[in-house]
């Protein structure tokens, strides 16, 4: 077949990033399908999650059963705890075996969501990330960029049951997602070699093709 880097000693680590509603998860699936067609069985993972501990942490983060709102710092430590577990038990061993790893979200999400969205600041989050991931830095990050208004529309209308309250929540949600986008764009400017920005408004197939072209350019020596 082709030689999508079977001979590399370290595997290839690709992450997909973007706001909720940007279509990342679909693109992770399409990329995995394409890799399989080339004879490569990628390890697919997602954040938060990807390990048993990580999935439990995901539960705490997403289905708050305590009725207690998590403070941003606690939320950040939970994302970082899930990430450290995922890197040490799954991602790093897979890369050391030469495997391809594709992750639906990774370290950039925390900079965008907690650093910018929650206002904790990028610098502290980048330091925490460095501590949690060590050398497991993605080789390529695809950032699907989308206007917050469009992303929010795609993930469905919020509960409008009680008018003013819903309006306020929507405005807050919009401002939060605008900060997240600002964070992602700042990351793309800061790490232009690693992070490739793609317009999430291009159709599924267009984006999938663009991602594949990037993968071929970067890692597909001799791929026909
Ligand atoms: P998920 O259902 O996986 O959403 P998506 O399909 O958009 O990825 O939920 C993950 C949510 O967690 C998403 O809103 C982004 C957020 N998140 C952070 O706030 N910080 C992080 O470090 C990560 C990994 C995710």
XYZ file of N, CA and C and ligand atoms in Angstrom:
697
model
N 0.851 -1.194 0.000
C 0.000 0.000 0.000
C 0.884 1.240 0.000
N 0.487 2.146 0.743
C 1.303 3.362 0.809
C 2.179 3.317 2.053
N 2.935 4.385 2.198
C 3.858 4.389 3.333
C 3.538 5.541 4.255
N 2.302 5.577 4.749
C 1.975 6.662 5.682
C 2.784 6.456 6.953
N 4.055 6.580 6.808
C 4.987 6.605 7.942
C 4.987 5.363 8.824
N 4.799 4.204 8.286
C 4.864 3.022 9.147
C 6.223 2.902 9.820
N 7.235 3.480 9.143
C 8.592 3.276 9.664
C 8.986 4.285 10.737
N 8.107 5.286 10.973
C 8.466 6.277 12.000
C 8.593 5.615 13.345
N 9.514 6.125 14.147
C 9.655 5.506 15.458
C 8.568 5.996 16.412
N 8.363 7.302 16.468
C 7.243 7.789 17.270
C 6.044 7.845 16.336
N 4.873 7.565 16.878
C 3.668 7.638 16.063
C 3.346 9.075 15.700
N 2.149 9.271 15.201
C 1.707 10.604 14.803
C 0.527 10.984 15.696
N 0.571 12.188 16.207
C -0.470 12.632 17.132
C -1.211 13.823 16.511
N -2.497 13.617 16.245
C -3.319 14.663 15.622
C -4.485 15.003 16.550
N -4.730 16.274 16.744
C -5.890 16.657 17.561
C -6.831 17.538 16.742
N -8.111 17.438 17.054
C -9.103 18.324 16.442
C -9.677 19.217 17.526
N -9.759 20.481 17.195
C -10.241 21.472 18.162
C -11.287 22.358 17.503
N -12.048 23.026 18.336
C -13.032 23.967 17.823
C -14.172 24.084 18.809
N -15.059 25.045 18.535
C -16.177 25.237 19.467
C -17.188 24.105 19.376
N -18.070 24.047 20.337
C -19.186 23.115 20.289
C -19.954 23.424 18.999
N -20.338 22.390 18.272
C -21.116 22.608 17.045
C -20.275 22.799 15.798
N -18.944 22.645 15.924
C -18.093 22.881 14.747
C -17.937 21.643 13.877
N -18.429 20.503 14.352
C -18.352 19.284 13.537
C -17.068 18.490 13.726
N -16.353 18.773 14.804
C -15.080 18.066 15.085
C -15.229 16.559 15.131
N -16.226 16.122 15.891
C -16.340 14.681 16.133
C -16.578 13.923 14.831
N -17.376 14.513 13.935
C -17.600 13.894 12.622
C -16.280 13.832 11.857
N -15.520 14.902 11.931
C -14.246 14.916 11.192
C -13.248 13.911 11.778
N -13.303 13.698 13.080
C -12.431 12.671 13.684
C -12.780 11.318 13.075
N -14.086 11.054 12.956
C -14.520 9.764 12.378
C -14.090 9.628 10.920
N -14.270 10.711 10.158
C -13.918 10.641 8.735
C -12.405 10.455 8.560
N -11.630 11.126 9.392
C -10.169 10.974 9.309
C -9.772 9.541 9.649
N -10.396 8.998 10.688
C -10.084 7.617 11.084
C -10.413 6.657 9.941
N -11.556 6.889 9.262
C -11.934 6.017 8.133
C -10.873 6.061 7.038
N -10.418 7.278 6.746
C -9.412 7.412 5.687
C -8.114 6.717 6.074
N -7.731 6.845 7.320
C -6.491 6.190 7.756
C -6.633 4.676 7.633
N -7.805 4.161 8.014
C -8.017 2.703 7.932
C -7.898 2.216 6.494
N -8.399 3.060 5.578
C -8.295 2.668 4.159
C -6.840 2.584 3.719
N -5.956 3.267 4.442
C -4.526 3.203 4.132
C -3.833 2.134 4.959
N -4.622 1.325 5.658
C -4.028 0.234 6.431
C -3.536 0.650 7.808
N -3.981 1.807 8.257
C -3.550 2.289 9.580
C -4.737 2.252 10.537
N -4.585 1.577 11.658
C -5.663 1.545 12.648
C -5.331 2.578 13.723
N -5.965 3.742 13.647
C -5.587 4.788 14.602
C -6.218 4.552 15.975
N -5.590 5.076 16.977
C -6.199 5.094 18.299
C -7.000 6.390 18.389
N -8.305 6.248 18.637
C -9.168 7.432 18.694
C -9.505 7.704 20.149
N -9.383 8.929 20.532
C -9.740 9.244 21.911
C -10.409 10.613 21.973
N -10.963 10.916 23.139
C -11.650 12.197 23.269
C -11.399 12.769 24.659
N -11.565 14.078 24.714
C -11.408 14.757 26.000
C -12.631 15.606 26.293
N -13.062 15.695 27.533
C -12.573 14.896 28.657
C -13.042 13.456 28.488
N -12.231 12.547 28.940
C -12.591 11.128 28.840
C -11.408 10.322 28.361
N -11.714 9.234 27.656
C -10.649 8.440 27.047
C -10.037 7.373 27.937
N -10.264 7.476 29.249
C -9.837 6.427 30.191
C -11.023 6.228 31.132
N -10.975 5.163 31.934
C -12.112 4.973 32.858
C -12.199 6.140 33.847
N -11.039 6.545 34.341
C -11.027 7.687 35.268
C -11.507 8.949 34.546
N -11.027 9.113 33.333
C -11.402 10.295 32.549
C -12.894 10.351 32.288
N -13.491 9.186 32.018
C -14.937 9.166 31.758
C -15.713 9.502 33.039
N -15.186 9.092 34.179
C -15.847 9.468 35.448
C -15.732 10.964 35.687
N -14.565 11.485 35.351
C -14.378 12.936 35.501
C -15.336 13.666 34.559
N -15.495 13.127 33.344
C -16.445 13.711 32.386
C -17.851 13.786 32.978
N -18.229 12.716 33.688
C -19.539 12.696 34.351
C -19.674 13.859 35.325
N -18.623 14.045 36.141
C -18.674 15.134 37.135
C -18.800 16.478 36.417
N -18.037 16.627 35.314
C -18.032 17.908 34.615
C -19.344 18.185 33.892
N -19.959 17.122 33.358
C -21.116 17.367 32.499
C -22.460 17.165 33.175
N -22.512 16.277 34.162
C -23.812 16.017 34.787
C -23.679 16.294 36.270
N -23.592 17.515 36.554
C -23.402 17.952 37.916
C -24.527 17.424 38.811
N -24.230 16.338 39.552
C -25.262 15.719 40.380
C -25.294 16.293 41.792
N -24.319 17.127 42.106
C -24.243 17.643 43.470
C -25.104 18.895 43.622
N -25.449 19.509 42.484
C -26.187 20.766 42.560
C -25.269 21.924 42.899
N -23.969 21.650 42.958
C -23.016 22.695 43.317
C -22.251 23.111 42.064
N -22.246 24.409 41.749
C -21.521 24.852 40.553
C -20.022 24.718 40.804
N -19.328 24.188 39.825
C -17.873 24.054 39.967
C -17.225 25.416 39.772
N -16.283 25.760 40.617
C -15.554 27.008 40.380
C -14.566 26.745 39.238
N -14.227 27.799 38.474
C -13.381 27.585 37.284
C -12.069 26.856 37.576
N -11.481 27.154 38.732
C -10.201 26.499 39.043
C -10.397 25.000 39.235
N -11.476 24.627 39.933
C -11.746 23.199 40.152
C -12.020 22.516 38.822
N -12.801 23.193 37.974
C -13.103 22.658 36.645
C -11.792 22.410 35.879
N -10.890 23.377 35.959
C -9.613 23.246 35.242
C -8.817 22.042 35.749
N -8.720 21.898 37.068
C -7.963 20.757 37.602
C -8.575 19.432 37.148
N -9.900 19.386 37.034
C -10.535 18.136 36.593
C -10.168 17.826 35.141
N -10.228 18.844 34.270
C -9.822 18.599 32.880
C -8.359 18.145 32.825
N -7.525 18.782 33.642
C -6.098 18.452 33.623
C -5.830 17.063 34.203
N -6.606 16.687 35.204
C -6.442 15.353 35.788
C -6.792 14.286 34.750
N -7.903 14.504 34.044
C -8.307 13.552 33.001
C -7.220 13.481 31.925
N -6.651 14.636 31.595
C -5.625 14.672 30.531
C -4.363 13.935 30.953
N -3.899 14.156 32.182
C -2.669 13.494 32.641
C -2.852 11.976 32.597
N -4.021 11.524 33.030
C -4.316 10.086 33.020
C -4.311 9.539 31.584
N -4.936 10.293 30.694
C -5.033 9.867 29.294
C -3.640 9.820 28.642
N -2.852 10.837 28.899
C -1.516 10.882 28.276
C -0.660 9.727 28.778
N -0.624 9.548 30.098
C 0.330 8.565 30.625
C -0.097 7.126 30.383
N -1.407 6.877 30.370
C -1.812 5.481 30.235
C -2.170 5.092 28.804
N -2.516 6.046 27.960
C -2.983 5.693 26.612
C -2.137 6.352 25.509
N -2.058 7.679 25.541
C -1.465 8.380 24.387
C 0.040 8.129 24.271
N 0.774 8.335 25.365
C 2.227 8.187 25.252
C 2.632 6.757 24.897
N 2.045 5.737 25.571
C 2.411 4.367 25.171
C 2.091 4.088 23.699
N 0.961 4.598 23.212
C 0.595 4.352 21.806
C 1.610 5.023 20.877
N 1.982 6.249 21.187
C 2.956 6.948 20.332
C 4.298 6.233 20.364
N 4.653 5.726 21.543
C 5.931 5.009 21.643
C 5.930 3.728 20.816
N 4.728 3.149 20.649
C 4.628 1.954 19.790
C 4.561 2.325 18.321
N 4.576 3.617 18.022
C 4.535 4.056 16.625
C 3.132 4.204 16.076
N 2.123 4.199 16.949
C 0.745 4.286 16.452
C 0.321 5.718 16.140
N -0.726 5.813 15.364
C -1.366 7.108 15.110
C -2.428 7.317 16.185
N -2.448 8.501 16.743
C -3.441 8.837 17.755
C -4.211 10.065 17.271
N -5.537 9.973 17.299
C -6.360 11.125 16.919
C -7.258 11.450 18.106
N -7.173 12.666 18.592
C -7.973 13.025 19.760
C -8.965 14.148 19.438
N -10.202 13.898 19.861
C -11.265 14.891 19.749
C -11.111 15.814 20.964
N -10.499 16.947 20.772
C -10.085 17.902 21.802
C -8.839 17.417 22.536
N -8.047 18.417 22.975
C -6.880 18.131 23.818
C -6.497 19.445 24.492
N -5.205 19.662 24.680
C -4.754 20.759 25.538
C -5.259 22.157 25.134
N -5.446 22.405 23.838
C -5.868 23.752 23.426
C -7.269 24.099 23.926
N -8.104 23.058 24.129
C -9.456 23.330 24.645
C -9.392 24.036 25.995
N -8.458 23.631 26.837
C -8.406 24.232 28.179
C -7.939 25.683 28.122
N -7.007 25.963 27.199
C -6.573 27.363 27.048
C -7.768 28.193 26.567
N -8.491 27.654 25.553
C -9.599 28.429 24.989
C -10.762 28.560 25.987
N -11.183 27.424 26.575
C -12.395 27.446 27.414
C -12.135 28.003 28.819
N -11.095 27.477 29.480
C -10.864 27.960 30.852
C -10.006 29.234 30.849
N -8.954 29.234 29.991
C -8.053 30.388 29.960
C -8.766 31.644 29.491
N -9.436 31.548 28.347
C -10.130 32.703 27.768
C -11.597 32.728 28.187
N -12.311 31.613 27.947
C -13.744 31.600 28.232
C -14.043 31.937 29.686
N -13.377 31.229 30.596
C -13.621 31.480 32.027
C -12.736 32.589 32.588
N -11.810 33.074 31.763
C -11.002 34.221 32.162
C -9.869 33.912 33.130
N -9.411 32.650 33.162
C -8.309 32.333 34.080
C -6.957 32.776 33.531
N -6.895 33.077 32.247
C -5.633 33.520 31.639
C -4.915 32.362 30.957
N -4.343 32.676 29.793
C -3.707 31.620 28.991
C -2.427 31.107 29.640
N -1.704 32.008 30.286
C -0.355 31.636 30.735
C -0.373 30.508 31.764
N -1.232 30.641 32.762
C -1.283 29.603 33.806
C -1.757 28.282 33.205
N -2.712 28.356 32.286
C -3.232 27.121 31.681
C -2.144 26.456 30.829
N -1.363 27.247 30.119
C -0.295 26.656 29.298
C 0.729 25.964 30.191
N 0.985 26.561 31.351
C 1.953 25.920 32.268
C 1.391 24.626 32.829
N 0.113 24.660 33.173
C -0.512 23.427 33.691
C -0.527 22.342 32.613
N -0.833 22.759 31.386
C -0.833 21.805 30.276
C 0.544 21.178 30.105
N 1.573 22.002 30.169
C 2.936 21.495 29.962
C 3.246 20.441 31.017
N 2.795 20.692 32.217
C 3.021 19.751 33.319
C 2.245 18.448 33.086
N 1.024 18.585 32.600
C 0.171 17.399 32.420
C 0.573 16.558 31.213
N 1.034 17.191 30.120
C 1.253 16.398 28.897
C 2.721 16.105 28.618
N 3.638 16.866 29.221
C 5.067 16.621 28.964
C 5.373 16.717 27.478
N 5.958 15.630 26.934
C 6.367 15.686 25.518
C 5.252 15.254 24.568
N 4.080 14.925 25.101
C 2.994 14.454 24.222
C 2.254 15.637 23.598
N 3.002 16.410 22.822
C 2.433 17.586 22.145
C 1.941 17.120 20.772
N 0.752 17.532 20.350
C 0.274 17.102 19.027
C 1.239 17.519 17.908
N 1.352 16.650 16.893
C 2.144 17.000 15.709
C 1.352 17.945 14.821
N 0.039 17.764 14.840
C -0.836 18.597 14.014
C -2.150 18.796 14.765
N -2.603 20.037 14.782
C -3.909 20.343 15.381
C -4.768 21.026 14.328
N -5.927 20.437 14.081
C -6.872 21.049 13.145
C -7.854 21.857 13.980
N -7.912 23.140 13.711
C -8.841 24.001 14.443
C -9.983 24.388 13.516
N -11.185 23.911 13.836
C -12.357 24.250 13.029
C -12.952 25.540 13.571
N -12.831 26.574 12.788
C -13.236 27.902 13.256
C -14.674 28.206 12.833
N -15.417 28.760 13.772
C -16.827 29.056 13.513
C -17.249 30.276 14.323
N -18.039 31.136 13.696
C -18.623 32.273 14.427
C -19.451 31.728 15.584
N -19.340 32.307 16.780
C -20.110 31.795 17.915
C -21.607 31.754 17.658
N -22.142 32.752 16.950
C -23.595 32.738 16.708
C -23.975 31.479 15.921
N -23.116 31.125 14.973
C -23.420 29.950 14.166
C -23.262 28.658 14.966
N -22.212 28.604 15.764
C -21.985 27.410 16.588
C -23.149 27.180 17.544
N -23.607 28.259 18.165
C -24.703 28.127 19.138
C -25.987 27.723 18.423
N -26.187 28.262 17.223
C -27.394 27.891 16.467
C -27.343 26.404 16.120
N -26.135 25.921 15.789
C -26.022 24.509 15.397
C -26.294 23.559 16.553
N -25.925 23.976 17.779
C -26.147 23.050 18.891
C -27.561 23.154 19.461
N -28.388 23.940 18.777
C -29.813 23.932 19.120
C -30.218 25.072 20.022
N -31.460 25.499 19.859
C -31.962 26.618 20.660
C -31.981 26.253 22.142
N -31.654 27.201 22.947
C -31.693 26.959 24.388
C -33.139 26.987 24.865
N -33.294 26.566 26.071
C -34.636 26.546 26.647
C -35.194 27.970 26.775
N -36.255 28.220 26.027
C -36.817 29.579 26.033
C -37.996 29.710 26.988
N -38.179 28.744 27.829
C -39.365 28.694 28.680
C -39.593 29.996 29.434
N -38.523 30.576 29.965
C -38.813 31.803 30.693
C -37.984 32.968 30.161
N -38.674 33.693 29.303
C -38.162 34.741 28.428
C -36.908 35.499 28.827
N -36.962 36.373 29.838
C -35.834 37.249 30.151
C -34.619 36.435 30.572
N -34.874 35.447 31.416
C -33.793 34.611 31.910
C -33.073 33.935 30.734
N -33.874 33.434 29.782
C -33.277 32.769 28.624
C -32.443 33.762 27.813
N -32.949 34.997 27.642
C -32.197 36.008 26.905
C -30.864 36.297 27.577
N -30.914 36.434 28.887
C -29.679 36.736 29.606
C -28.677 35.587 29.431
N -29.177 34.364 29.569
C -28.292 33.206 29.429
C -27.701 33.144 28.018
N -28.530 33.487 27.043
C -28.035 33.458 25.665
C -26.947 34.496 25.450
N -27.160 35.690 26.013
C -26.123 36.730 25.870
C -24.842 36.285 26.552
N -24.979 35.694 27.745
C -23.789 35.215 28.456
C -23.095 34.120 27.658
N -23.912 33.225 27.095
C -23.343 32.119 26.314
C -22.596 32.675 25.113
N -23.163 33.704 24.477
C -22.524 34.268 23.298
C -21.184 34.912 23.672
N -21.187 35.678 24.752
C -19.944 36.340 25.166
C -18.882 35.293 25.530
N -19.303 34.244 26.217
C -18.387 33.155 26.590
C -17.775 32.536 25.327
N -18.625 32.256 24.345
C -18.126 31.618 23.121
C -17.305 32.571 22.259
N -17.567 33.852 22.383
C -16.708 34.811 21.666
C -15.305 34.814 22.274
N -15.238 34.713 23.608
C -13.912 34.654 24.241
C -13.193 33.353 23.866
N -13.945 32.281 23.791
C -13.328 30.994 23.418
C -12.728 31.097 22.016
N -13.493 31.700 21.115
C -12.985 31.823 19.743
C -11.725 32.688 19.719
N -11.778 33.768 20.486
C -10.603 34.650 20.561
C -9.388 33.835 21.038
N -9.621 32.974 22.019
C -8.538 32.137 22.554
C -7.992 31.191 21.505
N -8.872 30.553 20.787
C -8.422 29.627 19.738
C -7.619 30.369 18.667
N -8.126 31.547 18.263
C -7.423 32.288 17.212
C -6.053 32.753 17.709
N -5.976 33.123 18.988
C -4.682 33.530 19.549
C -3.715 32.332 19.547
N -4.217 31.150 19.881
C -3.368 29.950 19.861
C -2.869 29.666 18.443
N -3.778 29.801 17.461
C -3.390 29.525 16.068
C -2.303 30.503 15.619
N -2.400 31.752 16.086
C -1.382 32.734 15.712
C -0.061 32.426 16.424
N -0.173 31.902 17.633
C 1.033 31.641 18.426
C 1.754 30.367 17.974
N 1.011 29.384 17.505
C 1.621 28.111 17.083
C 1.247 27.806 15.625
N 1.706 28.651 14.705
C 1.255 28.501 13.308
C 1.707 27.197 12.665
N 2.809 26.631 13.117
C 3.268 25.377 12.501
C 2.390 24.211 12.928
N 2.013 24.208 14.181
C 1.233 23.072 14.691
C -0.253 23.191 14.383
N -0.793 24.403 14.491
C -2.255 24.562 14.405
C -2.674 25.063 13.026
N -3.527 24.313 12.362
C -4.073 24.723 11.058
C -5.525 25.111 11.223
N -5.807 26.299 10.806
C -7.155 26.844 10.960
C -7.980 26.522 9.718
N -9.137 25.921 9.908
C -10.029 25.650 8.778
C -11.390 26.266 9.065
N -12.031 26.744 8.020
C -13.351 27.355 8.171
C -14.407 26.248 8.290
N -15.058 26.194 9.439
C -16.012 25.105 9.698
C -17.289 25.250 8.877
N -17.425 26.368 8.141
C -18.642 26.523 7.325
C -18.553 25.778 6.004
N -17.320 25.393 5.618
C -17.193 24.565 4.415
C -17.881 23.240 4.705
N -18.444 22.629 3.708
C -19.211 21.396 3.941
C -18.342 20.287 4.521
N -19.023 19.289 5.062
C -18.347 18.122 5.655
C -17.256 17.570 4.757
N -17.630 17.360 3.474
C -16.687 16.727 2.551
C -15.501 17.634 2.263
N -15.787 18.918 2.091
C -14.702 19.874 1.823
C -13.703 19.899 2.968
N -14.211 19.937 4.177
C -13.317 19.987 5.342
C -12.531 18.684 5.453
N -13.239 17.584 5.250
C -12.589 16.284 5.365
C -11.448 16.170 4.345
N -11.705 16.668 3.127
C -10.671 16.607 2.085
C -9.480 17.483 2.457
N -9.777 18.656 2.983
C -8.704 19.584 3.372
C -7.849 18.964 4.490
N -8.505 18.329 5.438
C -7.769 17.692 6.535
C -6.870 16.589 5.980
N -7.428 15.823 5.054
C -6.641 14.718 4.494
C -5.425 15.241 3.733
N -5.629 16.349 2.993
C -4.500 16.949 2.267
C -3.408 17.371 3.252
N -3.830 17.968 4.366
C -2.838 18.385 5.367
C -2.083 17.176 5.917
N -2.815 16.109 6.175
C -2.188 14.902 6.735
C -1.199 14.314 5.729
N -1.619 14.292 4.460
C -0.704 13.771 3.415
C 0.545 14.632 3.320
N 0.327 15.958 3.332
C 1.485 16.860 3.195
C 2.464 16.657 4.342
N 1.922 16.511 5.550
C 2.803 16.433 6.719
C 3.424 15.061 6.930
N 2.595 14.019 6.728
C 3.052 12.697 7.180
C 3.007 11.618 6.113
N 2.512 11.964 4.944
C 2.280 10.898 3.965
C 3.364 10.776 2.934
N 4.640 10.623 3.366
C 5.733 10.513 2.402
C 5.381 9.404 1.410
N 5.338 9.766 0.143
C 5.157 8.748 -0.888
C 3.711 8.289 -1.056
N 2.792 8.967 -0.380
C 1.394 8.538 -0.515
C 0.865 8.975 -1.886
N 0.242 8.060 -2.614
C -0.210 8.367 -3.973
C -1.528 9.086 -3.996
P -18.439 17.369 24.592
O -19.793 16.791 24.771
O -17.311 16.456 24.295
O -18.561 18.522 23.533
P -17.918 18.681 22.114
O -18.650 17.705 21.256
O -18.183 20.117 21.779
O -16.452 18.394 22.243
O -18.128 18.228 25.858
C -16.922 18.774 26.082
C -17.148 20.147 26.675
O -16.081 20.440 27.578
C -17.120 21.221 25.599
O -18.089 22.213 25.866
C -15.759 21.840 25.773
C -15.463 21.636 27.231
N -14.022 21.545 27.553
C -13.452 22.523 28.336
O -14.143 23.448 28.786
N -12.128 22.409 28.661
C -11.351 21.397 28.230
O -10.135 21.322 28.545
C -11.957 20.376 27.419
C -11.143 19.206 26.942
C -13.297 20.493 27.105
